[in-house]
mmCIF file of C-alpha atoms and ligand atoms in Angstrom:
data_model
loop_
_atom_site.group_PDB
_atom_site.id
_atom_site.type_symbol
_atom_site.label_atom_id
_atom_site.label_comp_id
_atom_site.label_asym_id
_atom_site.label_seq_id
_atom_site.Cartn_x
_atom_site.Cartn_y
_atom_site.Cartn_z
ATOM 1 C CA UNK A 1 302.950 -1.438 -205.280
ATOM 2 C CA UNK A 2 301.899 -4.892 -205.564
ATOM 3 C CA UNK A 3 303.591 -7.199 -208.034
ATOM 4 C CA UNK A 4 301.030 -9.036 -210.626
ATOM 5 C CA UNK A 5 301.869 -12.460 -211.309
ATOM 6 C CA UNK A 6 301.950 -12.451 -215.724
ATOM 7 C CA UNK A 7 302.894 -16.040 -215.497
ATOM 8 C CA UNK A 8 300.864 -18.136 -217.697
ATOM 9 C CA UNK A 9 300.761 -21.813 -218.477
ATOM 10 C CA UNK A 10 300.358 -23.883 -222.144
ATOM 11 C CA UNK A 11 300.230 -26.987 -220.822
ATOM 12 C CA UNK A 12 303.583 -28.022 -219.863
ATOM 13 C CA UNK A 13 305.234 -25.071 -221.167
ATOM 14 C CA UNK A 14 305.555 -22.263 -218.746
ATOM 15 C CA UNK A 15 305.670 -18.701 -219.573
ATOM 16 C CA UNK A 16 307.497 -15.609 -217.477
ATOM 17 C CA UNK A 17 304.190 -13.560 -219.280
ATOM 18 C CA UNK A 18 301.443 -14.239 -221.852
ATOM 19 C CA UNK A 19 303.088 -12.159 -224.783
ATOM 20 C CA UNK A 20 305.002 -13.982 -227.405
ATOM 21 C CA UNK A 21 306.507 -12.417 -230.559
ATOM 22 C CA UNK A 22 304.444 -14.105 -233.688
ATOM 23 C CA UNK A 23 305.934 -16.300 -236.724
ATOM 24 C CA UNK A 24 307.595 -14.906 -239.398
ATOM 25 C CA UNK A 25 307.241 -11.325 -238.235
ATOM 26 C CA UNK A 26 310.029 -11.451 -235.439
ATOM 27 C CA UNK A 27 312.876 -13.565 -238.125
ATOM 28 C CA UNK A 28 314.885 -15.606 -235.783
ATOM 29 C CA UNK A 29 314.804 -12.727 -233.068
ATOM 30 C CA UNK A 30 318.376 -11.658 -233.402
ATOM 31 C CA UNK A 31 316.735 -9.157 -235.857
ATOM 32 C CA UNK A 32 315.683 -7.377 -232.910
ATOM 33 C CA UNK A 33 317.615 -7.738 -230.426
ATOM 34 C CA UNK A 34 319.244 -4.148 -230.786
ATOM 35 C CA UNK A 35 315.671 -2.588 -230.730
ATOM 36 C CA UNK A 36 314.236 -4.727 -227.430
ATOM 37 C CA UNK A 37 315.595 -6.766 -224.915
ATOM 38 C CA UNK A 38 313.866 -10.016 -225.938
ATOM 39 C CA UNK A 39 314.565 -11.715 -222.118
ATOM 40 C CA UNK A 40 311.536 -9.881 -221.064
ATOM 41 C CA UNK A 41 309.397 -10.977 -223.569
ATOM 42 C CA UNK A 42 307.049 -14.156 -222.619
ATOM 43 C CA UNK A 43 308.518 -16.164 -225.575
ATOM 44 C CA UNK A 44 309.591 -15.870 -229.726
ATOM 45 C CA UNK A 45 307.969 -17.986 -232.171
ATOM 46 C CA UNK A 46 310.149 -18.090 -234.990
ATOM 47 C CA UNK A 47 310.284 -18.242 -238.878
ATOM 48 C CA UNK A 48 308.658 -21.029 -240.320
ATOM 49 C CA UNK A 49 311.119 -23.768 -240.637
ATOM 50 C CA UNK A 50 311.175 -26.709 -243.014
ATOM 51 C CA UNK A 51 313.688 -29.575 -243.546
ATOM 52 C CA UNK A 52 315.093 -27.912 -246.754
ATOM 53 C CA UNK A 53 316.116 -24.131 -246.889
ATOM 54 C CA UNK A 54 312.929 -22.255 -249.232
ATOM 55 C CA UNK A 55 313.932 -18.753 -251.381
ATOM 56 C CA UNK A 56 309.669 -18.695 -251.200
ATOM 57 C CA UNK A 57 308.040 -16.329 -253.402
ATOM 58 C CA UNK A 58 309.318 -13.491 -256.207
ATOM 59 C CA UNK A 59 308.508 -10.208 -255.057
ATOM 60 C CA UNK A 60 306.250 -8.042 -254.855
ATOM 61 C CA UNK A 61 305.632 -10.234 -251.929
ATOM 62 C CA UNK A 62 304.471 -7.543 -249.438
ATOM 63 C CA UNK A 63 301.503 -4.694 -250.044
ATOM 64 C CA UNK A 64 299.690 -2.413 -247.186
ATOM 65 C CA UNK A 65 295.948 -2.513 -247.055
ATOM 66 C CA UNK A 66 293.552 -0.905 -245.336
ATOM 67 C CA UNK A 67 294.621 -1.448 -241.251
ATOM 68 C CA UNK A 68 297.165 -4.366 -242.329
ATOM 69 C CA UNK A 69 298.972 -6.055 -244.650
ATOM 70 C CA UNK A 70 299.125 -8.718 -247.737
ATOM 71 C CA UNK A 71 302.060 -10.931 -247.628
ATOM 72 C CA UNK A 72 303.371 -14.048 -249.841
ATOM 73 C CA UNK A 73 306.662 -15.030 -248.829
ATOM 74 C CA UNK A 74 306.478 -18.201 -249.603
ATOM 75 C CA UNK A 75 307.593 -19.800 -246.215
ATOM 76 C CA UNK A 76 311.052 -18.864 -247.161
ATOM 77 C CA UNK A 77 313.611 -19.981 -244.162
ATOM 78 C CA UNK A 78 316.906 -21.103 -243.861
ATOM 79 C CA UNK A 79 315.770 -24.601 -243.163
ATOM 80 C CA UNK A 80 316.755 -27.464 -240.502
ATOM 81 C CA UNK A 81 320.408 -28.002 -241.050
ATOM 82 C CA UNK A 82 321.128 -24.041 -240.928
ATOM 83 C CA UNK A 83 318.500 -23.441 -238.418
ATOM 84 C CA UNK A 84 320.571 -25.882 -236.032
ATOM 85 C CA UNK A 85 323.951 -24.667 -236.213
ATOM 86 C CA UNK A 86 323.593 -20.647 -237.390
ATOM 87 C CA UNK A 87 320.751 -19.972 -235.059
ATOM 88 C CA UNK A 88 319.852 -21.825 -232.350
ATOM 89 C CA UNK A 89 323.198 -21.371 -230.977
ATOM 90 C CA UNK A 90 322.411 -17.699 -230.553
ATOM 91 C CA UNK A 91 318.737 -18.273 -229.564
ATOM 92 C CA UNK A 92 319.787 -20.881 -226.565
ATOM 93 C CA UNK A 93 321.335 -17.839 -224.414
ATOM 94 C CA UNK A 94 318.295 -16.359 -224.330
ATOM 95 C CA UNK A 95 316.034 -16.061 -220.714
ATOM 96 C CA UNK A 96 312.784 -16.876 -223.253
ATOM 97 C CA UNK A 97 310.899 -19.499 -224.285
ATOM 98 C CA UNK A 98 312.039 -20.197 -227.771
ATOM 99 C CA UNK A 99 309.158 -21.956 -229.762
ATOM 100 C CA UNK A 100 309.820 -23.503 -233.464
ATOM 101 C CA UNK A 101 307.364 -22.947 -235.911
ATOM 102 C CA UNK A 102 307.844 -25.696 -238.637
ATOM 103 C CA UNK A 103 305.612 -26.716 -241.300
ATOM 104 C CA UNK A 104 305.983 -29.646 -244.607
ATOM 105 C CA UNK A 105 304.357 -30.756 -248.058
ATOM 106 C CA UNK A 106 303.898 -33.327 -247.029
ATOM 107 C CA UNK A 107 303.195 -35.198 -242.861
ATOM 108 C CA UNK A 108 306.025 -37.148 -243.693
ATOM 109 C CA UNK A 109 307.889 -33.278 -243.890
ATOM 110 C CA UNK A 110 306.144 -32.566 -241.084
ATOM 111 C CA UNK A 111 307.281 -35.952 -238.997
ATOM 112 C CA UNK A 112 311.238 -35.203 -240.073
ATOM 113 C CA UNK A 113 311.765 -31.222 -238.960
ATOM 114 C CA UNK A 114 310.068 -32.480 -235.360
ATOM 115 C CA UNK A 115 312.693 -35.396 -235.810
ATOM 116 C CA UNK A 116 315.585 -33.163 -236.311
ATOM 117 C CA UNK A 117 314.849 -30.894 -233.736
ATOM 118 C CA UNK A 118 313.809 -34.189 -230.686
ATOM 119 C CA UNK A 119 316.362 -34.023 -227.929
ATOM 120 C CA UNK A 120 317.432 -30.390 -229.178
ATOM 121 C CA UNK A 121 318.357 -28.103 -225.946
ATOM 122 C CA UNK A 122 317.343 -24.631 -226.217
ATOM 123 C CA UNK A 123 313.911 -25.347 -228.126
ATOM 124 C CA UNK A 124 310.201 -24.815 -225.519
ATOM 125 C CA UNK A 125 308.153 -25.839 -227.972
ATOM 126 C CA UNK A 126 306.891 -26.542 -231.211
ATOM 127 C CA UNK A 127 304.229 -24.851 -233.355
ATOM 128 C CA UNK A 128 302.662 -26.436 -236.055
ATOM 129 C CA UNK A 129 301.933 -24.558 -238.953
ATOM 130 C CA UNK A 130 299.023 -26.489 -241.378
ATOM 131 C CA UNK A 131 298.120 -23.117 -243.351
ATOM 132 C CA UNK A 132 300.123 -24.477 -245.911
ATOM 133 C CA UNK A 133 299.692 -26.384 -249.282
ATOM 134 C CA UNK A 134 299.660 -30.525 -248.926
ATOM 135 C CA UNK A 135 301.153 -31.607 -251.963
ATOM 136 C CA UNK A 136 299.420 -35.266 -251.286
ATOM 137 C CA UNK A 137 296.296 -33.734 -251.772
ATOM 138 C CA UNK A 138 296.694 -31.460 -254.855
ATOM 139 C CA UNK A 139 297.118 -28.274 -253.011
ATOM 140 C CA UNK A 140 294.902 -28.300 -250.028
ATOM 141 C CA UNK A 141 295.956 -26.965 -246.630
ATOM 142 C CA UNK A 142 296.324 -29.307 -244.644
ATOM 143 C CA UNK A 143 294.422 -27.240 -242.250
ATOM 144 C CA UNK A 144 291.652 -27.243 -243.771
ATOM 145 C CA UNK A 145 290.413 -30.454 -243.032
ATOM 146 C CA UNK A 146 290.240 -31.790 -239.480
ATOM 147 C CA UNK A 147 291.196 -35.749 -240.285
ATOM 148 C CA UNK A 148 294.155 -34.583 -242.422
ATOM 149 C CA UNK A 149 294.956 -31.285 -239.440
ATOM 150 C CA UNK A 150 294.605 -34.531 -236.794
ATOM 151 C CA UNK A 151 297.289 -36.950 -238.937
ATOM 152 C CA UNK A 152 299.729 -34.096 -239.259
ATOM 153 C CA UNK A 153 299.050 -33.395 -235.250
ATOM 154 C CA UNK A 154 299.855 -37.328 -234.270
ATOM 155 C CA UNK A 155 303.005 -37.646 -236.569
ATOM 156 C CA UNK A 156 304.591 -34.384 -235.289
ATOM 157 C CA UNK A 157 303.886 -35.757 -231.552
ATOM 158 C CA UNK A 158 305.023 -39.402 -232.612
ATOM 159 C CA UNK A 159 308.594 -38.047 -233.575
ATOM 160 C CA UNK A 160 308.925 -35.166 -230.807
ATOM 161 C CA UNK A 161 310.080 -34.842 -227.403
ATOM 162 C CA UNK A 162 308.792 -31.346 -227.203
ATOM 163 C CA UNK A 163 304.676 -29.560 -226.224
ATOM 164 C CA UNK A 164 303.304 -29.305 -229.214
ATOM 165 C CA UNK A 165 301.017 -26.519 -230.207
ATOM 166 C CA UNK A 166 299.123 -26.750 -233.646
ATOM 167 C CA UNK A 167 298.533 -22.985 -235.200
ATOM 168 C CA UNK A 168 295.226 -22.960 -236.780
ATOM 169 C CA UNK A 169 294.270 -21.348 -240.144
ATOM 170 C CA UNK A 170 291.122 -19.092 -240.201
ATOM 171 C CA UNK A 171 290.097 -20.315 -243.829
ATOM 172 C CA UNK A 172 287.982 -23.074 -242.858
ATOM 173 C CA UNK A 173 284.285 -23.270 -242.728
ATOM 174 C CA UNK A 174 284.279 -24.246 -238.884
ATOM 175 C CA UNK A 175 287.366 -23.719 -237.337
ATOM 176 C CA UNK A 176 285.825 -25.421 -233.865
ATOM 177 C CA UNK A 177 285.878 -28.404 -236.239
ATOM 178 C CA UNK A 178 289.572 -28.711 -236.697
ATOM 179 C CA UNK A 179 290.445 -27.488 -233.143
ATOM 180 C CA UNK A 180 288.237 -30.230 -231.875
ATOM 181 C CA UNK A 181 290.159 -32.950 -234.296
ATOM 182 C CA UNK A 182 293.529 -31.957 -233.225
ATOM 183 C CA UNK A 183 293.194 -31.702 -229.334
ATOM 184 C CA UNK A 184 291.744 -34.755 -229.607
ATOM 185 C CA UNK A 185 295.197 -36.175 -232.006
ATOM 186 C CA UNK A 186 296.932 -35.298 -228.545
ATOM 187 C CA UNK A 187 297.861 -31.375 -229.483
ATOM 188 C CA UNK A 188 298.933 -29.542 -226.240
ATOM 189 C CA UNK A 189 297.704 -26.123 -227.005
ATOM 190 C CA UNK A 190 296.257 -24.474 -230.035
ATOM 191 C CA UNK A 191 297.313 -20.973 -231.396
ATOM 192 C CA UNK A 192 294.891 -19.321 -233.787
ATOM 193 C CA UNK A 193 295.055 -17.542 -236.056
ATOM 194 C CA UNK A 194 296.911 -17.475 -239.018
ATOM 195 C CA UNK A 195 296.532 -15.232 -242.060
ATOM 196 C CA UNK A 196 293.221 -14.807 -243.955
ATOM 197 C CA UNK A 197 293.437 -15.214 -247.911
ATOM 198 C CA UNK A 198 293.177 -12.072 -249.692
ATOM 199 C CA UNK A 199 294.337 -10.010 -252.815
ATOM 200 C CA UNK A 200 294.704 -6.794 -254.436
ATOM 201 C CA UNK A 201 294.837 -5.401 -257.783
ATOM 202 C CA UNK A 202 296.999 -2.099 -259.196
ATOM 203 C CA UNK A 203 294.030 -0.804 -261.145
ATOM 204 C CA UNK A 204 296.475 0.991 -263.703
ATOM 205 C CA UNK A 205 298.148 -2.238 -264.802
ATOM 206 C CA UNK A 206 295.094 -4.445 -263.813
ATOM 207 C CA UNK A 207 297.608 -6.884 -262.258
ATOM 208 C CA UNK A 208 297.659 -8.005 -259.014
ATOM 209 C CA UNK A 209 299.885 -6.216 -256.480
ATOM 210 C CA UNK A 210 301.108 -9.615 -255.420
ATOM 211 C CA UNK A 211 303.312 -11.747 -257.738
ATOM 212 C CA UNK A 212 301.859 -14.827 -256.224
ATOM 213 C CA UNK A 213 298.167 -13.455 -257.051
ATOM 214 C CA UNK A 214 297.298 -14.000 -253.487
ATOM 215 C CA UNK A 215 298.279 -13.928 -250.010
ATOM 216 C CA UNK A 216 297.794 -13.873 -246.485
ATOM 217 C CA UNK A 217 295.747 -10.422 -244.642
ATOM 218 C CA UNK A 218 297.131 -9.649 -241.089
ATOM 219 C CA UNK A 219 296.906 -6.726 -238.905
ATOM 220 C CA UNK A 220 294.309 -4.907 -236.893
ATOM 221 C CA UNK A 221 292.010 -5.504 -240.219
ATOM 222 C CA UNK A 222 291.255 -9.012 -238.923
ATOM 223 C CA UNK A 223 291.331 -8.222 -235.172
ATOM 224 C CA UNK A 224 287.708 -8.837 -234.735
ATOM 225 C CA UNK A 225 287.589 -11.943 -237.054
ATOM 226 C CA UNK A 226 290.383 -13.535 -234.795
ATOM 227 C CA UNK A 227 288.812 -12.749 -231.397
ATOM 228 C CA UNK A 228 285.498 -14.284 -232.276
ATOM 229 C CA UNK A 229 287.367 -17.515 -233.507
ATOM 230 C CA UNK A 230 289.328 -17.696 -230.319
ATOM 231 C CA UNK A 231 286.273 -17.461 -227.877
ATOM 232 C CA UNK A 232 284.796 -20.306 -230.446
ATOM 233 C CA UNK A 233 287.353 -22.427 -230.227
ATOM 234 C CA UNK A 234 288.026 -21.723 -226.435
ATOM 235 C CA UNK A 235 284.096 -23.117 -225.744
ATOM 236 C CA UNK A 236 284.630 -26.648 -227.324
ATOM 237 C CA UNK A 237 288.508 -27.332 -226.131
ATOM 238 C CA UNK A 238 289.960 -27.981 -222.795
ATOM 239 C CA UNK A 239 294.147 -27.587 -224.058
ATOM 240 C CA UNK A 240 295.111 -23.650 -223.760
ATOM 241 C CA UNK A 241 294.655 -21.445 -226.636
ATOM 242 C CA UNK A 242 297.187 -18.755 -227.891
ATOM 243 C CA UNK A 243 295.135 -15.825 -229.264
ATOM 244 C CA UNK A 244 297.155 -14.135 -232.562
ATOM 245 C CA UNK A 245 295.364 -11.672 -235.427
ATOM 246 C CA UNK A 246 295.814 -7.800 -235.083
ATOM 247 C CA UNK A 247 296.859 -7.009 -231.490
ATOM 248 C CA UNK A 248 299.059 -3.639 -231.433
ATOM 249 C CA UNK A 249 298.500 -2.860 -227.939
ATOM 250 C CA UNK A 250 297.762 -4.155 -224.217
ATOM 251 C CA UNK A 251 294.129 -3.613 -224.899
ATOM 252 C CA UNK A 252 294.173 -5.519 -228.018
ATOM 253 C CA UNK A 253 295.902 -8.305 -226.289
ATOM 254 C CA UNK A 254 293.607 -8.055 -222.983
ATOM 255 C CA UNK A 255 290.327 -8.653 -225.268
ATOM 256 C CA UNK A 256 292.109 -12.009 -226.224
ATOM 257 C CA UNK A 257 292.467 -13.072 -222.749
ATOM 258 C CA UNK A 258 289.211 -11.999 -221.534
ATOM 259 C CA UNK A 259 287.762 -14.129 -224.261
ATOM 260 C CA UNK A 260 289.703 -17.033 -222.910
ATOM 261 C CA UNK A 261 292.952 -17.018 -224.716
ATOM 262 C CA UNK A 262 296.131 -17.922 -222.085
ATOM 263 C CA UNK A 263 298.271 -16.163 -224.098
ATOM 264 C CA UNK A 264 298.862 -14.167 -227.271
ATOM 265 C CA UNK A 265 301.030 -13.205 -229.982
ATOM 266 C CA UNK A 266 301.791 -10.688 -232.165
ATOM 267 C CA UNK A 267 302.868 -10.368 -235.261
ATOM 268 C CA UNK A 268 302.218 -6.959 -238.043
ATOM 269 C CA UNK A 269 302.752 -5.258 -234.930
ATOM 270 C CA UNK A 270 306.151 -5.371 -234.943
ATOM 271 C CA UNK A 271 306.951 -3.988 -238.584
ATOM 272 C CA UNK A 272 305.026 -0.990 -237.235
ATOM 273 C CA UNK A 273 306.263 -0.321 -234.093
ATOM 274 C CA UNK A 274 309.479 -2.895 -232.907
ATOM 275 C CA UNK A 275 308.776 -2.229 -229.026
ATOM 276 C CA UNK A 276 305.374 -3.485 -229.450
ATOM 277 C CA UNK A 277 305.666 -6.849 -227.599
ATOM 278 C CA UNK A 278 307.137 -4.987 -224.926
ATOM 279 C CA UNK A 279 304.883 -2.559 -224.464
ATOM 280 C CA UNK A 280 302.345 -4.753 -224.401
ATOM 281 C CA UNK A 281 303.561 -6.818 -221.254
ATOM 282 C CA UNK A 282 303.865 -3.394 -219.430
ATOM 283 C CA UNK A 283 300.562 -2.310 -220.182
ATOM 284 C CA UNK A 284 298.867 -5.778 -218.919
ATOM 285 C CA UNK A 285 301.162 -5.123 -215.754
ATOM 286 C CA UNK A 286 299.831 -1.685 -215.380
ATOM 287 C CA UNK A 287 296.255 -2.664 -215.856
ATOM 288 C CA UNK A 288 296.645 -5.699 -213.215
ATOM 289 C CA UNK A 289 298.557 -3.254 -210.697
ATOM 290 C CA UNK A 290 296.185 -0.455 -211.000
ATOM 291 C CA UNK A 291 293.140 -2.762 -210.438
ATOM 292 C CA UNK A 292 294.693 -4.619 -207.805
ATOM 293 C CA UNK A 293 294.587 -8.340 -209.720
ATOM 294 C CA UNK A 294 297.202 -10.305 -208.327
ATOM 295 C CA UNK A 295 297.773 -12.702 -211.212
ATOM 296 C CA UNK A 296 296.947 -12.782 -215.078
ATOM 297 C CA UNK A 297 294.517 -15.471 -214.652
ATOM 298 C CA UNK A 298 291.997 -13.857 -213.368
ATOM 299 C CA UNK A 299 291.785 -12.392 -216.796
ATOM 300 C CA UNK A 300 291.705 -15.097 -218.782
ATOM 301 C CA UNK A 301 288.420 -16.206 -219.119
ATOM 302 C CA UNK A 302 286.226 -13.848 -217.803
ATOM 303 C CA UNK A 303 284.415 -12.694 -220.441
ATOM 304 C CA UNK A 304 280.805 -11.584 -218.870
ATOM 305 C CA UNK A 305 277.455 -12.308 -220.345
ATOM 306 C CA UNK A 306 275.861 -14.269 -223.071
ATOM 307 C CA UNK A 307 277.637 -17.739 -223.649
ATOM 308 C CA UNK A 308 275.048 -19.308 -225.048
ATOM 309 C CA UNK A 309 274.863 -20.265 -228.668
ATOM 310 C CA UNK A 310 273.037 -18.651 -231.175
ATOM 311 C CA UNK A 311 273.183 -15.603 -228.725
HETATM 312 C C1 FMN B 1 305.293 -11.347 -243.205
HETATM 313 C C2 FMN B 1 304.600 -12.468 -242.442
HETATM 314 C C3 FMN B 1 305.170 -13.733 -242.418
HETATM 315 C C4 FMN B 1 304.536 -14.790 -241.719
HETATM 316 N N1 FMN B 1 305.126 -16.019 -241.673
HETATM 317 C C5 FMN B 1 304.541 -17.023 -240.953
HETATM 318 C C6 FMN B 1 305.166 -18.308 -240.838
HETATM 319 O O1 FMN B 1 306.266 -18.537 -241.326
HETATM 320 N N2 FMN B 1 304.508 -19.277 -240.149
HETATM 321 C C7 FMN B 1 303.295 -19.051 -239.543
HETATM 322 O O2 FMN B 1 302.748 -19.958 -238.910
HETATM 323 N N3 FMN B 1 302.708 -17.826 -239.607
HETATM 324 C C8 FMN B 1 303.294 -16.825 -240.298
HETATM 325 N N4 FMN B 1 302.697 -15.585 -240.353
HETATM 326 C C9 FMN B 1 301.404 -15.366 -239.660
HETATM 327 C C10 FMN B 1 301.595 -14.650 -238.311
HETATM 328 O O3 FMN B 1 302.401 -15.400 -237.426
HETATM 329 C C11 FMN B 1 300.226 -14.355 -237.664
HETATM 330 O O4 FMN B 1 299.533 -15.564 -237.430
HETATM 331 C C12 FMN B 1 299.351 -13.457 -238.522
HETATM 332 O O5 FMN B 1 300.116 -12.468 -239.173
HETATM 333 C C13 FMN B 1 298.251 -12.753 -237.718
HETATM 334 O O6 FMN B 1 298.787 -11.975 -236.682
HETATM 335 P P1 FMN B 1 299.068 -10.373 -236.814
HETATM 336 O O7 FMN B 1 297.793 -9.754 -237.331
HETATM 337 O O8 FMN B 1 299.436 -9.930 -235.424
HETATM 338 O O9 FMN B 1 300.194 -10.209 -237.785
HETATM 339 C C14 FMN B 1 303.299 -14.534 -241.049
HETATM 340 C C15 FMN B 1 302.752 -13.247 -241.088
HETATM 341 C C16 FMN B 1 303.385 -12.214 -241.760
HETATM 342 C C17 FMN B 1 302.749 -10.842 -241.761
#
């Protein structure tokens, strides 16, 4: 049988295949390493990391919905120092690309975890989350608007020796906007997306199932919401895109990469079923072999029809 080539390229990062376990679904992947053997996975993104450890939110922090899940936990992490000497260590032996996701208050925070972690071994990358609160600004994401996504974007590259990869948040008006501002800050890839804001109430206390009032949908739910954004943003960009929102199997995962995505991630997945990263690389294999495709890129991309706008 003919081996397919699954080896995919975010701009100076190189992958062994285009399926990496998503942030703060996959811990720091020692959580799973009796359950999967994480060398064959294309890469692990892990917990959101900050400079200071975070306890994040009381619970309830966690409630099912319909085909996903609510979640506000607070970007709780072990933070830089810990990160450094409890983790990595373990993480380094790995045969995987091991990607940091960090995020700050403020783009000072943001400038000091990439700090810490420049001239690290053992680190691929770094993702950059800006779904979160900028204290500078009362509150805002920082995602949410593409001058303020852009500063965070230059400050992480000024004080890293590592690709950098900006994860995008899906509660924007235009999210073509932001991905447009932060490729052009100097971003090396994009990854998109990132939980959409929702809530839900217990109906016999008339209280919200979430102690934090609100919190972040993932899962198949927002499948179709993340595709759509990904072949958006993959029309106006020219740095590689990481498709992530509701992908529990190889089909889910192919419909990113046919819409242009180079690689993808997944995250809910993994609470539901902990082989699902795995079985997701077999069944892109499996659908290259049996169609005779020698290499994963002639996926990517090749969405037919229609690419006009307002189509
Ligand atoms: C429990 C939980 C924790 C998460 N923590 C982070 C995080 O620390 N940083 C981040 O960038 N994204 C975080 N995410 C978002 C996921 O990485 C992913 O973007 C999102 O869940 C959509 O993908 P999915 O539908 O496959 O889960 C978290 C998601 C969940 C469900």
């Amino acid at each position: 049988m003919s081996q397919t080539h699954l080896k995919v390229k975010i701009g100076p990062l190189e992958l062994k295949n285009p399926v990496l376990a998503a942030s703060g679904t996959f811990g720091y992947g020692q959580e799973y390493a009796d359950l999967i053997d994480l060398n064959l996975l294309g890469g692990i993104v892990i917990k959101g990391l900050s400079i200071k450890p975070m306890s994040g939110n009381p619970p309830p922090r966690i409630v099912e919905t319909p085909c996903g899940m609510l979640n506000s936990i607070g970007l709780a992490n072990v933070g830089l120092e810990a990160f450094l000497k409890e983790k990595l260590p373990w993480l380094r032996k790995l045969n995987t690309a091991v990607i940091v996701n960090i995020y700050g208050h403020s783009t000072d925070e943001y400038g000091a975890v990439s700090a810490g972690l420049r001239g690290i071994e053992g680190i691929s990358a770094i993702e950059v989350n800006i779904s979160c609160p900028n204290v500078e600004t009362g509150g805002m994401a920082f995602g949410t608007d593409p001058d303020v996504a852009a500063k965070v974007t230059e400050e992480v590259l000024k004080n890293t020796d590592k690709p950098v990869i900006v994860k995008l948040s899906p509660n924007v008006t235009d999210i073509t906007a932001v991905a447009k501002a932060v490729e052009k800050a100097g971003a090396h890839g994009l990854s998109l997306i990132n939980t959409l804001t929702g809530m839900a109430i217990d109906i016999d206390t008339r209280s919200p199932r979430l102690a934090n009032i609100s919190g972040g949908l993932s899962g198949p739910a927002i499948r179709p919401v993340a595709l759509y954004m990904v072949r958006e943003v993959v029309k106006v960009v020219r740095i590689p895109v990481i498709g992530i929102g509701g992908i529990i199997n190889y089909q889910d995962a192919l419909e990113f990469l046919i819409a242009g995505a180079r690689a993808v991630q997944v995250g809910t997945a993994n609470f539901v079923n902990p082989r699902a990263t795995l079985d997701i690389v077999e069944g892109l294999r499996k659908y290259c072999e049996d169609r005779k495709i020698a290499s994963i890129d002639e996926i990517i991309g090749s969405l037919k029809g229609n690419t006009q706008p307002g189509e």
